[in-house]
Coordinates of C-alpha atoms in Angstrom, one line a residue:
X603 CA 11.8 29.1 -12.4
X604 CA 12.9 25.7 -13.1
X605 CA 11.1 24.6 -16.6
X606 CA 11.7 21.0 -17.8
X607 CA 10.3 18.9 -20.7
X608 CA 6.7 17.3 -20.5
X609 CA 8.7 13.8 -20.8
X610 CA 11.0 14.2 -18.4
X611 CA 8.7 15.4 -15.8
X612 CA 6.3 12.3 -17.1
X613 CA 9.1 10.1 -16.5
X614 CA 9.6 11.4 -13.0
X615 CA 5.8 11.0 -12.3
X616 CA 6.2 7.6 -13.7
X617 CA 8.8 6.4 -11.1
X618 CA 7.3 8.2 -7.9
X619 CA 4.8 5.7 -8.8
X620 CA 6.8 3.5 -8.9
X621 CA 8.0 3.4 -5.8
X622 CA 5.0 4.6 -3.8
X623 CA 3.2 1.4 -5.2
X624 CA 6.5 -0.7 -4.8
X625 CA 6.8 0.7 -0.8
X626 CA 2.9 0.9 0.0
X627 CA 3.0 -3.0 -1.0
X628 CA 6.2 -4.3 0.3
X629 CA 6.2 -1.7 3.7
X630 CA 3.0 -3.1 4.5
X631 CA 4.4 -6.7 5.2
X632 CA 7.0 -5.7 6.9
X633 CA 5.4 -3.8 9.4
X634 CA 2.8 -6.5 9.2
X635 CA 5.1 -9.7 10.0
X636 CA 6.1 -9.3 13.6
X637 CA 3.7 -7.5 14.8
X638 CA 1.6 -10.0 17.5
X639 CA -0.7 -7.9 19.2
X640 CA -4.5 -7.6 17.1
X641 CA -4.7 -4.2 17.9
X642 CA -1.6 -2.7 16.1
X643 CA -1.6 -4.8 13.3
X644 CA -5.4 -4.2 12.6
X645 CA -4.6 -0.2 13.1
X646 CA -1.3 -0.9 10.7
X647 CA -3.4 -2.7 8.3
X648 CA -6.3 -0.4 8.3
X649 CA -3.0 2.9 8.0
X650 CA -2.2 1.1 5.2
X651 CA -5.4 0.7 3.2
X652 CA -6.2 4.4 3.9
X653 CA -2.5 5.3 2.7
X654 CA -3.3 3.6 -0.5
X655 CA -6.9 4.9 -1.2
X656 CA -5.7 8.6 -0.9
X657 CA -2.5 7.8 -3.4
X658 CA -5.3 6.3 -5.8
X659 CA -7.7 9.2 -5.7
X660 CA -5.2 11.8 -5.2
X661 CA -2.7 11.2 -8.1
X662 CA -4.5 9.5 -10.5
X663 CA -8.5 10.3 -12.3
X664 CA -9.5 7.5 -11.2
X665 CA -13.4 7.7 -10.7
X666 CA -15.1 6.7 -7.6
X667 CA -15.9 3.0 -8.0
X668 CA -12.2 2.3 -9.5
X669 CA -10.6 3.5 -6.3
X670 CA -13.1 1.8 -4.1
X671 CA -12.8 -1.7 -6.1
X672 CA -8.7 -1.1 -6.1
X673 CA -9.0 -0.2 -2.7
X674 CA -10.8 -3.2 -2.0
X675 CA -8.3 -5.5 -4.2
X676 CA -5.2 -4.2 -2.1
X677 CA -7.0 -4.7 1.5
X678 CA -7.8 -8.4 0.3
X679 CA -4.4 -9.6 -0.3
X680 CA -3.4 -7.6 2.9
X681 CA -5.9 -9.3 5.0
X682 CA -4.5 -12.8 3.1
X683 CA -1.5 -11.8 4.0
X684 CA -1.8 -11.2 7.6
X685 CA -4.2 -14.7 8.0
X686 CA -1.5 -17.0 6.3
X687 CA 1.0 -15.4 9.1
X688 CA -0.7 -15.8 11.6
X689 CA -1.3 -19.5 10.7
X690 CA 2.3 -20.0 10.0
X691 CA 3.2 -18.3 13.8
X692 CA 0.9 -20.4 15.6
X693 CA 2.3 -24.0 13.9
X694 CA 5.9 -23.3 15.3
X695 CA 4.9 -22.9 19.4

């Protein structure tokens, strides 16, 4: 069994949370960028929103209302991105 200090563990968890937050936001943008099929785009969006909600509820001690509010804000950011991405791609055709 390996023991480590609580400070080291806290730093590791903070780094993991930062990487996860970055990955969920920019991973979703990258995954949604080139998709033209609306059903695949909606499925991808739903998958990332679900992953975000699970991460918030499992890795924090946030209340249910806080998880809902954070998930709604995350989904709103992705929906705005998808809406703007569709408009710019339609103007180029």
